[in-house]
mmCIF file of C-alpha atoms in Angstrom:
data_model
loop_
_atom_site.group_PDB
_atom_site.id
_atom_site.type_symbol
_atom_site.label_atom_id
_atom_site.label_comp_id
_atom_site.label_asym_id
_atom_site.label_seq_id
_atom_site.Cartn_x
_atom_site.Cartn_y
_atom_site.Cartn_z
ATOM 1 C CA MET A 10 9.715 77.124 31.935
ATOM 2 C CA SER A 11 8.953 73.578 33.075
ATOM 3 C CA THR A 12 6.842 71.457 30.859
ATOM 4 C CA GLY A 13 6.342 68.808 33.551
ATOM 5 C CA PRO A 14 6.968 65.174 33.260
ATOM 6 C CA ALA A 15 6.501 63.354 29.755
ATOM 7 C CA PRO A 16 3.289 61.411 29.573
ATOM 8 C CA ALA A 17 3.685 57.628 30.335
ATOM 9 C CA VAL A 18 3.696 55.466 27.047
ATOM 10 C CA SER A 19 1.734 52.241 27.373
ATOM 11 C CA PRO A 20 3.654 49.327 25.968
ATOM 12 C CA PRO A 21 2.164 47.609 23.033
ATOM 13 C CA ARG A 22 -0.350 44.950 23.865
ATOM 14 C CA PRO A 23 0.669 41.222 23.454
ATOM 15 C CA ARG A 24 -1.682 41.048 20.600
ATOM 16 C CA GLU A 25 -0.100 43.880 18.722
ATOM 17 C CA ILE A 26 3.348 42.261 19.082
ATOM 18 C CA GLY A 27 1.747 38.854 17.862
ATOM 19 C CA VAL A 28 0.380 40.541 14.858
ATOM 20 C CA HIS A 29 3.722 42.205 14.107
ATOM 21 C CA THR A 30 5.439 38.864 14.212
ATOM 22 C CA ILE A 31 2.973 37.206 11.963
ATOM 23 C CA ALA A 32 2.953 40.106 9.467
ATOM 24 C CA ALA A 33 6.903 39.548 9.218
ATOM 25 C CA ALA A 34 6.249 35.762 8.668
ATOM 26 C CA ILE A 35 3.748 36.524 5.867
ATOM 27 C CA ALA A 36 6.101 39.227 4.360
ATOM 28 C CA ALA A 37 9.003 36.785 4.263
ATOM 29 C CA LEU A 38 6.915 34.081 2.575
ATOM 30 C CA GLU A 39 5.613 36.525 0.161
ATOM 31 C CA ARG A 40 9.180 37.586 -0.720
ATOM 32 C CA LEU A 41 10.223 33.950 -1.101
ATOM 33 C CA HIS A 42 7.228 33.356 -3.332
ATOM 34 C CA GLU A 43 8.290 36.073 -5.577
ATOM 35 C CA ARG A 44 12.011 35.326 -5.703
ATOM 36 C CA LEU A 45 12.031 31.588 -6.492
ATOM 37 C CA ASP A 46 14.321 31.234 -9.489
ATOM 38 C CA GLY A 47 16.084 28.883 -11.764
ATOM 39 C CA SER A 48 18.173 27.775 -8.717
ATOM 40 C CA PHE A 49 15.080 26.159 -7.291
ATOM 41 C CA ASP A 50 14.470 24.219 -10.543
ATOM 42 C CA LEU A 51 18.178 22.948 -10.554
ATOM 43 C CA ALA A 52 17.757 21.783 -6.846
ATOM 44 C CA ALA A 53 14.332 20.068 -7.579
ATOM 45 C CA GLU A 54 15.692 18.252 -10.552
ATOM 46 C CA ARG A 55 18.711 17.067 -8.742
ATOM 47 C CA LEU A 56 16.404 15.682 -5.956
ATOM 48 C CA ILE A 57 14.030 14.234 -8.556
ATOM 49 C CA HIS A 58 16.783 12.203 -10.164
ATOM 50 C CA LEU A 59 18.563 11.442 -6.926
ATOM 51 C CA ASP A 60 21.061 8.626 -7.110
ATOM 52 C CA GLY A 61 21.936 8.390 -3.438
ATOM 53 C CA LYS A 62 20.270 9.829 -0.366
ATOM 54 C CA VAL A 63 19.807 13.402 0.992
ATOM 55 C CA LEU A 64 21.764 14.721 3.927
ATOM 56 C CA THR A 65 20.578 17.849 5.773
ATOM 57 C CA LEU A 66 22.720 19.698 8.154
ATOM 58 C CA GLY A 67 22.201 22.833 10.350
ATOM 59 C CA VAL A 68 23.113 24.560 13.529
ATOM 60 C CA GLY A 69 20.760 26.020 16.027
ATOM 61 C CA LYS A 70 17.330 26.987 14.777
ATOM 62 C CA SER A 71 18.633 26.275 11.189
ATOM 63 C CA GLY A 72 19.283 22.775 12.524
ATOM 64 C CA HIS A 73 15.604 22.383 13.397
ATOM 65 C CA ALA A 74 14.652 23.509 9.830
ATOM 66 C CA ALA A 75 17.003 20.915 8.628
ATOM 67 C CA ARG A 76 15.454 18.098 10.662
ATOM 68 C CA LYS A 77 12.073 19.115 9.455
ATOM 69 C CA VAL A 78 12.916 19.163 5.871
ATOM 70 C CA ALA A 79 14.604 15.649 6.131
ATOM 71 C CA ALA A 80 11.398 14.330 7.672
ATOM 72 C CA THR A 81 9.277 15.883 4.862
ATOM 73 C CA LEU A 82 11.613 14.479 2.160
ATOM 74 C CA ARG A 83 11.469 11.014 3.609
ATOM 75 C CA SER A 84 7.594 11.127 3.633
ATOM 76 C CA VAL A 85 7.415 11.672 -0.019
ATOM 77 C CA GLY A 86 9.851 8.791 -0.675
ATOM 78 C CA LEU A 87 13.367 10.147 -0.636
ATOM 79 C CA PRO A 88 15.933 8.636 1.548
ATOM 80 C CA ALA A 89 16.861 11.596 3.849
ATOM 81 C CA VAL A 90 19.116 11.793 6.778
ATOM 82 C CA ASN A 91 19.619 14.523 9.214
ATOM 83 C CA LEU A 92 23.206 14.892 10.350
ATOM 84 C CA HIS A 93 24.561 16.827 13.288
ATOM 85 C CA ALA A 94 26.929 19.355 11.868
ATOM 86 C CA ALA A 95 29.564 18.865 14.584
ATOM 87 C CA ASP A 96 29.256 15.042 15.025
ATOM 88 C CA SER A 97 29.629 14.844 11.392
ATOM 89 C CA MET A 98 33.525 15.640 11.802
ATOM 90 C CA HIS A 99 33.710 12.811 14.389
ATOM 91 C CA GLY A 100 32.494 9.761 12.420
ATOM 92 C CA ASP A 101 29.103 10.525 10.971
ATOM 93 C CA LEU A 102 30.645 11.209 7.651
ATOM 94 C CA GLY A 103 30.699 7.508 7.251
ATOM 95 C CA VAL A 104 27.112 7.602 6.103
ATOM 96 C CA VAL A 105 28.013 9.861 3.044
ATOM 97 C CA THR A 106 28.551 8.313 -0.313
ATOM 98 C CA GLU A 107 28.971 9.440 -3.832
ATOM 99 C CA GLY A 108 25.704 10.392 -5.416
ATOM 100 C CA ASP A 109 24.367 12.040 -2.358
ATOM 101 C CA VAL A 110 22.915 15.519 -2.145
ATOM 102 C CA ALA A 111 23.716 17.671 1.098
ATOM 103 C CA MET A 112 21.344 20.420 1.963
ATOM 104 C CA LEU A 113 23.104 23.015 4.446
ATOM 105 C CA PHE A 114 20.934 25.318 6.209
ATOM 106 C CA SER A 115 22.513 28.587 7.543
ATOM 107 C CA LYS A 116 20.781 32.109 8.161
ATOM 108 C CA SER A 117 24.282 33.834 7.991
ATOM 109 C CA GLY A 118 26.012 31.572 5.473
ATOM 110 C CA THR A 119 28.991 31.800 8.033
ATOM 111 C CA THR A 120 28.216 28.848 10.237
ATOM 112 C CA GLN A 121 31.804 27.484 10.920
ATOM 113 C CA GLU A 122 30.485 23.862 11.461
ATOM 114 C CA LEU A 123 29.054 23.825 8.069
ATOM 115 C CA ILE A 124 31.938 25.403 6.373
ATOM 116 C CA ALA A 125 34.261 22.902 8.129
ATOM 117 C CA VAL A 126 32.477 20.001 6.590
ATOM 118 C CA MET A 127 32.233 21.238 3.112
ATOM 119 C CA PRO A 128 35.608 19.889 1.953
ATOM 120 C CA HIS A 129 34.674 16.455 3.108
ATOM 121 C CA LEU A 130 31.416 16.461 1.357
ATOM 122 C CA ARG A 131 33.063 17.553 -1.846
ATOM 123 C CA SER A 132 35.853 14.798 -1.630
ATOM 124 C CA ARG A 133 32.997 12.203 -1.451
ATOM 125 C CA GLY A 134 31.261 13.612 -4.760
ATOM 126 C CA VAL A 135 28.314 15.152 -2.917
ATOM 127 C CA THR A 136 26.208 17.898 -4.468
ATOM 128 C CA VAL A 137 25.824 20.807 -2.041
ATOM 129 C CA ILE A 138 22.567 22.730 -1.984
ATOM 130 C CA GLY A 139 22.989 25.801 0.280
ATOM 131 C CA VAL A 140 19.792 27.292 1.823
ATOM 132 C CA VAL A 141 21.114 30.503 3.129
ATOM 133 C CA GLY A 142 20.113 33.918 4.291
ATOM 134 C CA SER A 143 22.877 35.432 2.274
ATOM 135 C CA VAL A 144 23.649 34.626 -1.272
ATOM 136 C CA SER A 145 27.191 36.177 -1.072
ATOM 137 C CA SER A 146 28.170 34.362 2.043
ATOM 138 C CA PRO A 147 31.036 31.901 2.316
ATOM 139 C CA LEU A 148 28.748 29.121 2.544
ATOM 140 C CA ALA A 149 26.773 30.158 -0.540
ATOM 141 C CA LEU A 150 30.005 30.785 -2.611
ATOM 142 C CA GLN A 151 30.999 26.994 -1.965
ATOM 143 C CA SER A 152 27.580 25.519 -2.754
ATOM 144 C CA ASP A 153 26.842 23.972 -6.089
ATOM 145 C CA ILE A 154 23.218 25.409 -5.951
ATOM 146 C CA VAL A 155 22.057 28.276 -3.775
ATOM 147 C CA LEU A 156 18.520 28.732 -2.623
ATOM 148 C CA ASP A 157 17.832 32.368 -1.242
ATOM 149 C CA ALA A 158 16.399 32.060 2.142
ATOM 150 C CA SER A 159 16.852 35.603 3.320
ATOM 151 C CA VAL A 160 14.257 37.749 5.106
ATOM 152 C CA GLU A 161 13.887 41.434 5.761
ATOM 153 C CA ARG A 162 12.703 41.121 9.381
ATOM 154 C CA GLU A 163 12.542 38.156 11.741
ATOM 155 C CA GLY A 164 9.407 39.237 13.585
ATOM 156 C CA CYS A 165 11.336 39.251 17.071
ATOM 157 C CA PRO A 166 10.999 42.620 18.661
ATOM 158 C CA LEU A 167 14.769 42.735 18.772
ATOM 159 C CA ASP A 168 15.087 41.286 15.240
ATOM 160 C CA ALA A 169 17.417 38.814 16.792
ATOM 161 C CA ALA A 170 15.741 35.459 17.408
ATOM 162 C CA PRO A 171 15.309 33.375 14.226
ATOM 163 C CA MET A 172 11.727 33.308 13.418
ATOM 164 C CA ALA A 173 10.624 34.068 9.831
ATOM 165 C CA SER A 174 14.080 32.891 8.470
ATOM 166 C CA VAL A 175 13.280 29.333 9.984
ATOM 167 C CA LEU A 176 9.806 29.453 8.454
ATOM 168 C CA VAL A 177 11.189 30.456 4.945
ATOM 169 C CA ALA A 178 13.878 27.680 5.322
ATOM 170 C CA GLN A 179 11.204 25.081 5.976
ATOM 171 C CA ALA A 180 8.918 26.334 3.232
ATOM 172 C CA LEU A 181 11.816 25.920 0.621
ATOM 173 C CA GLY A 182 11.935 22.336 1.855
ATOM 174 C CA ASP A 183 8.173 21.907 1.538
ATOM 175 C CA ALA A 184 8.252 23.333 -1.954
ATOM 176 C CA LEU A 185 10.910 20.960 -2.996
ATOM 177 C CA ALA A 186 9.016 18.067 -1.605
ATOM 178 C CA ALA A 187 5.898 19.082 -3.532
ATOM 179 C CA ALA A 188 8.063 19.268 -6.697
ATOM 180 C CA ILE A 189 9.477 15.780 -5.954
ATOM 181 C CA VAL A 190 5.970 14.371 -5.675
ATOM 182 C CA THR A 191 5.129 15.394 -9.070
ATOM 183 C CA GLY A 192 8.464 14.703 -10.636
ATOM 184 C CA ARG A 193 8.790 11.331 -9.259
ATOM 185 C CA GLY A 194 5.185 10.262 -9.938
ATOM 186 C CA PHE A 195 4.639 9.753 -6.175
ATOM 187 C CA THR A 196 0.979 8.483 -5.589
ATOM 188 C CA SER A 197 -1.534 8.123 -2.799
ATOM 189 C CA ASP A 198 -0.572 4.443 -2.591
ATOM 190 C CA ASP A 199 3.140 5.368 -2.227
ATOM 191 C CA PHE A 200 2.267 7.662 0.518
ATOM 192 C CA ALA A 201 0.095 5.067 2.273
ATOM 193 C CA ARG A 202 2.799 2.496 2.293
ATOM 194 C CA LEU A 203 5.010 5.108 4.142
ATOM 195 C CA HIS A 204 2.291 6.159 6.397
ATOM 196 C CA PRO A 205 0.798 2.790 7.629
ATOM 197 C CA ALA A 206 -0.440 4.212 10.926
ATOM 198 C CA GLY A 207 -2.062 7.374 9.328
ATOM 199 C CA ALA A 208 -5.794 7.726 8.256
ATOM 200 C CA LEU A 209 -4.787 7.585 4.611
ATOM 201 C CA GLY A 210 -2.524 4.602 5.118
ATOM 202 C CA VAL A 211 -5.454 2.653 6.795
ATOM 203 C CA ARG A 212 -7.892 3.726 3.988
ATOM 204 C CA LEU A 213 -5.449 2.544 1.199
ATOM 205 C CA ALA A 214 -3.411 -0.253 2.787
ATOM 206 C CA LEU A 215 -5.697 -2.238 5.154
ATOM 207 C CA THR A 216 -7.981 -5.087 3.933
ATOM 208 C CA VAL A 217 -10.835 -6.909 5.053
ATOM 209 C CA GLY A 218 -8.457 -9.923 6.002
ATOM 210 C CA ASP A 219 -6.461 -7.478 8.294
ATOM 211 C CA VAL A 220 -9.265 -6.880 10.761
ATOM 212 C CA MET A 221 -11.895 -9.648 10.337
ATOM 213 C CA ARG A 222 -12.605 -12.132 13.011
ATOM 214 C CA ARG A 223 -11.437 -15.686 12.383
ATOM 215 C CA GLY A 224 -10.652 -19.013 13.734
ATOM 216 C CA ARG A 225 -12.038 -19.455 17.347
ATOM 217 C CA ASP A 226 -13.354 -15.811 17.119
ATOM 218 C CA LEU A 227 -15.668 -16.616 14.081
ATOM 219 C CA PRO A 228 -19.298 -17.600 15.251
ATOM 220 C CA ALA A 229 -20.392 -20.510 13.246
ATOM 221 C CA VAL A 230 -22.793 -23.412 13.316
ATOM 222 C CA SER A 231 -23.634 -26.202 10.997
ATOM 223 C CA CYS A 232 -26.552 -26.032 8.424
ATOM 224 C CA ASP A 233 -28.651 -28.655 10.526
ATOM 225 C CA ALA A 234 -28.036 -27.008 13.806
ATOM 226 C CA GLY A 235 -31.032 -25.780 15.842
ATOM 227 C CA LEU A 236 -31.909 -22.139 16.510
ATOM 228 C CA LYS A 237 -30.959 -22.649 20.012
ATOM 229 C CA ASP A 238 -27.327 -23.540 18.936
ATOM 230 C CA ALA A 239 -27.213 -20.229 17.008
ATOM 231 C CA VAL A 240 -28.417 -18.235 20.039
ATOM 232 C CA ILE A 241 -25.638 -19.952 22.130
ATOM 233 C CA GLU A 242 -22.953 -19.214 19.460
ATOM 234 C CA ILE A 243 -24.040 -15.534 19.146
ATOM 235 C CA THR A 244 -23.872 -15.046 22.845
ATOM 236 C CA ARG A 245 -20.443 -16.755 23.052
ATOM 237 C CA THR A 246 -18.918 -14.304 20.681
ATOM 238 C CA GLY A 247 -21.148 -11.189 21.200
ATOM 239 C CA TYR A 248 -21.145 -10.073 17.549
ATOM 240 C CA GLY A 249 -25.035 -10.372 17.018
ATOM 241 C CA ALA A 250 -24.721 -12.805 14.066
ATOM 242 C CA VAL A 251 -23.574 -16.296 13.298
ATOM 243 C CA CYS A 252 -22.406 -17.874 9.940
ATOM 244 C CA VAL A 253 -24.077 -21.157 8.948
ATOM 245 C CA LEU A 254 -21.655 -23.539 7.162
ATOM 246 C CA ALA A 255 -21.724 -26.718 5.134
ATOM 247 C CA ASP A 256 -19.372 -29.543 6.216
ATOM 248 C CA ASP A 257 -16.828 -28.457 3.830
ATOM 249 C CA GLY A 258 -16.724 -24.840 5.212
ATOM 250 C CA ARG A 259 -18.681 -23.219 2.530
ATOM 251 C CA LEU A 260 -21.126 -20.473 3.555
ATOM 252 C CA VAL A 261 -24.767 -21.410 3.214
ATOM 253 C CA GLY A 262 -26.531 -18.957 5.286
ATOM 254 C CA PHE A 263 -26.340 -16.131 7.870
ATOM 255 C CA VAL A 264 -28.399 -15.489 10.986
ATOM 256 C CA THR A 265 -28.642 -12.338 12.907
ATOM 257 C CA ASP A 266 -30.083 -11.683 16.310
ATOM 258 C CA GLY A 267 -32.623 -9.696 14.513
ATOM 259 C CA ASP A 268 -33.746 -12.840 12.718
ATOM 260 C CA ILE A 269 -34.059 -14.630 16.012
ATOM 261 C CA ARG A 270 -36.065 -11.995 17.539
ATOM 262 C CA ARG A 271 -38.598 -11.951 14.608
ATOM 263 C CA SER A 272 -38.808 -15.728 14.729
ATOM 264 C CA LEU A 273 -39.559 -15.501 18.443
ATOM 265 C CA LEU A 274 -42.286 -12.950 17.721
ATOM 266 C CA GLU A 275 -43.812 -15.070 15.041
ATOM 267 C CA LEU A 276 -43.409 -18.538 16.219
ATOM 268 C CA GLY A 277 -43.081 -18.282 19.958
ATOM 269 C CA ASP A 278 -41.523 -21.730 20.777
ATOM 270 C CA LEU A 279 -38.076 -21.888 19.141
ATOM 271 C CA SER A 280 -36.943 -25.256 20.346
ATOM 272 C CA ALA A 281 -38.015 -27.084 17.189
ATOM 273 C CA ILE A 282 -36.762 -24.564 14.801
ATOM 274 C CA GLY A 283 -33.614 -24.953 12.925
ATOM 275 C CA VAL A 284 -31.205 -22.392 11.489
ATOM 276 C CA ALA A 285 -32.158 -23.472 7.906
ATOM 277 C CA ASP A 286 -35.785 -22.141 8.690
ATOM 278 C CA VAL A 287 -34.855 -18.515 9.454
ATOM 279 C CA MET A 288 -31.313 -17.942 7.878
ATOM 280 C CA THR A 289 -30.670 -15.689 5.055
ATOM 281 C CA ARG A 290 -29.394 -17.902 2.117
ATOM 282 C CA GLU A 291 -27.743 -15.053 0.073
ATOM 283 C CA PRO A 292 -26.398 -12.733 2.527
ATOM 284 C CA LEU A 293 -24.100 -9.733 1.844
ATOM 285 C CA THR A 294 -20.614 -10.951 1.791
ATOM 286 C CA VAL A 295 -17.037 -9.389 1.454
ATOM 287 C CA ALA A 296 -13.786 -10.980 0.126
ATOM 288 C CA PRO A 297 -10.806 -11.039 2.537
ATOM 289 C CA GLU A 298 -8.659 -8.994 -0.013
ATOM 290 C CA LEU A 299 -11.290 -6.105 -0.396
ATOM 291 C CA PRO A 300 -9.856 -2.922 0.681
ATOM 292 C CA LEU A 301 -11.329 -1.989 4.085
ATOM 293 C CA SER A 302 -12.630 1.509 2.902
ATOM 294 C CA ASP A 303 -14.613 -0.351 0.238
ATOM 295 C CA ALA A 304 -15.880 -2.951 2.700
ATOM 296 C CA LEU A 305 -17.033 -0.061 4.804
ATOM 297 C CA LEU A 306 -19.030 1.471 2.108
ATOM 298 C CA LYS A 307 -20.826 -1.952 1.391
ATOM 299 C CA LEU A 308 -21.965 -2.143 4.997
ATOM 300 C CA GLU A 309 -23.070 1.431 5.241
ATOM 301 C CA ARG A 310 -24.581 2.010 1.988
ATOM 302 C CA ARG A 311 -27.749 0.224 2.618
ATOM 303 C CA ARG A 312 -31.102 1.629 3.592
ATOM 304 C CA LYS A 313 -30.338 0.029 7.009
ATOM 305 C CA PRO A 314 -26.605 -0.412 7.543
ATOM 306 C CA PHE A 315 -25.287 -3.914 8.190
ATOM 307 C CA LEU A 316 -23.358 -4.468 11.413
ATOM 308 C CA THR A 317 -21.628 -7.643 10.454
ATOM 309 C CA ALA A 318 -21.006 -9.405 7.078
ATOM 310 C CA PRO A 319 -19.469 -13.016 6.496
ATOM 311 C CA VAL A 320 -16.157 -12.975 4.634
ATOM 312 C CA VAL A 321 -15.782 -15.596 2.012
ATOM 313 C CA ASP A 322 -13.026 -16.503 -0.329
ATOM 314 C CA GLY A 323 -13.079 -17.436 -4.000
ATOM 315 C CA SER A 324 -14.374 -21.057 -3.143
ATOM 316 C CA ASP A 325 -17.279 -19.715 -1.126
ATOM 317 C CA ARG A 326 -15.486 -20.965 1.828
ATOM 318 C CA CYS A 327 -16.255 -18.596 4.936
ATOM 319 C CA VAL A 328 -12.941 -17.450 6.442
ATOM 320 C CA GLY A 329 -14.075 -14.842 8.746
ATOM 321 C CA LEU A 330 -16.664 -12.273 10.003
ATOM 322 C CA LEU A 331 -16.328 -8.414 9.423
ATOM 323 C CA ARG A 332 -17.931 -6.183 11.907
ATOM 324 C CA LEU A 333 -18.802 -2.579 11.108
ATOM 325 C CA HIS A 334 -17.403 -1.612 14.532
ATOM 326 C CA ASP A 335 -13.968 -2.982 13.726
ATOM 327 C CA THR A 336 -13.978 -1.392 10.437
ATOM 328 C CA VAL A 337 -14.603 1.994 11.777
ATOM 329 C CA ARG A 338 -12.199 1.658 14.500
ATOM 330 C CA ALA A 339 -9.502 0.919 11.977
ATOM 331 C CA HIS A 340 -10.055 4.227 10.483
ATOM 332 C CA LEU A 341 -9.924 6.276 13.654
ATOM 333 C CA PRO A 342 -6.570 7.801 14.735
ATOM 334 C CA ALA A 343 -4.416 5.654 16.908
#
């Protein structure tokens, strides 16, 4: 008796496949979280007390993980170099010296390029950390320290393309970098010095002197100048203010375009008025060595934020003009 054609089975929706892949990645990281052991402590201590540099090597997708880990280690102050596993046998081993640590990344632990380079690393007194998906593999057996980066499922529908395993290898590198930050006493200031173009680097590394307007760009008039001269100087630079200076360069006052507008409303004819009649004699000032983030707070934390401030040194000499616009712009991403 015929039962007819089997009903068509709808393929899984893309979202379902994506959820499966992400679930495999989560499971792999949870497994890693539960299986960290004393080998991780040994690897971290070796890197914290590093005598040379870190070399990372891998092939294929494991090579991508190796490059990422090297970059992360550099960002926390370790000298780390990613070597191409094949090129290492054709001259790149010249960078290897005694005291180095080599991190070898391989899902299978049988990567021939890495196994081939192993004797040459050992002959140079290098400590080898194997980041492998099989702790009984040839590569693991030849490593000084073995970090278990095994996964149960990759997350690929064929369980073939490296996905979760690459994520786990990178997570091990991140975990080591975090341990290094604490173990080596790495600070935010250290991070800023290594990331001068980043937002944190700007906040911690730049000073008022790095962004202030100076020289020909500094709007300034003498203390016996007329208010018309101040207007001309404000117009020339377009900064909305002018510094009033004594003959020796000391700051004696500050005039903003707001001061000029108020004087115009109160007095009408400005031709006979001098800057000394309208200037602020004790304006808000900043020092050139002041961190830029602190200067930004000084300008903003007022009932009415200041748009500009004279920059004076320890001798009260006016050496520049700080604009709120320049300060904010320096904190924005490049």
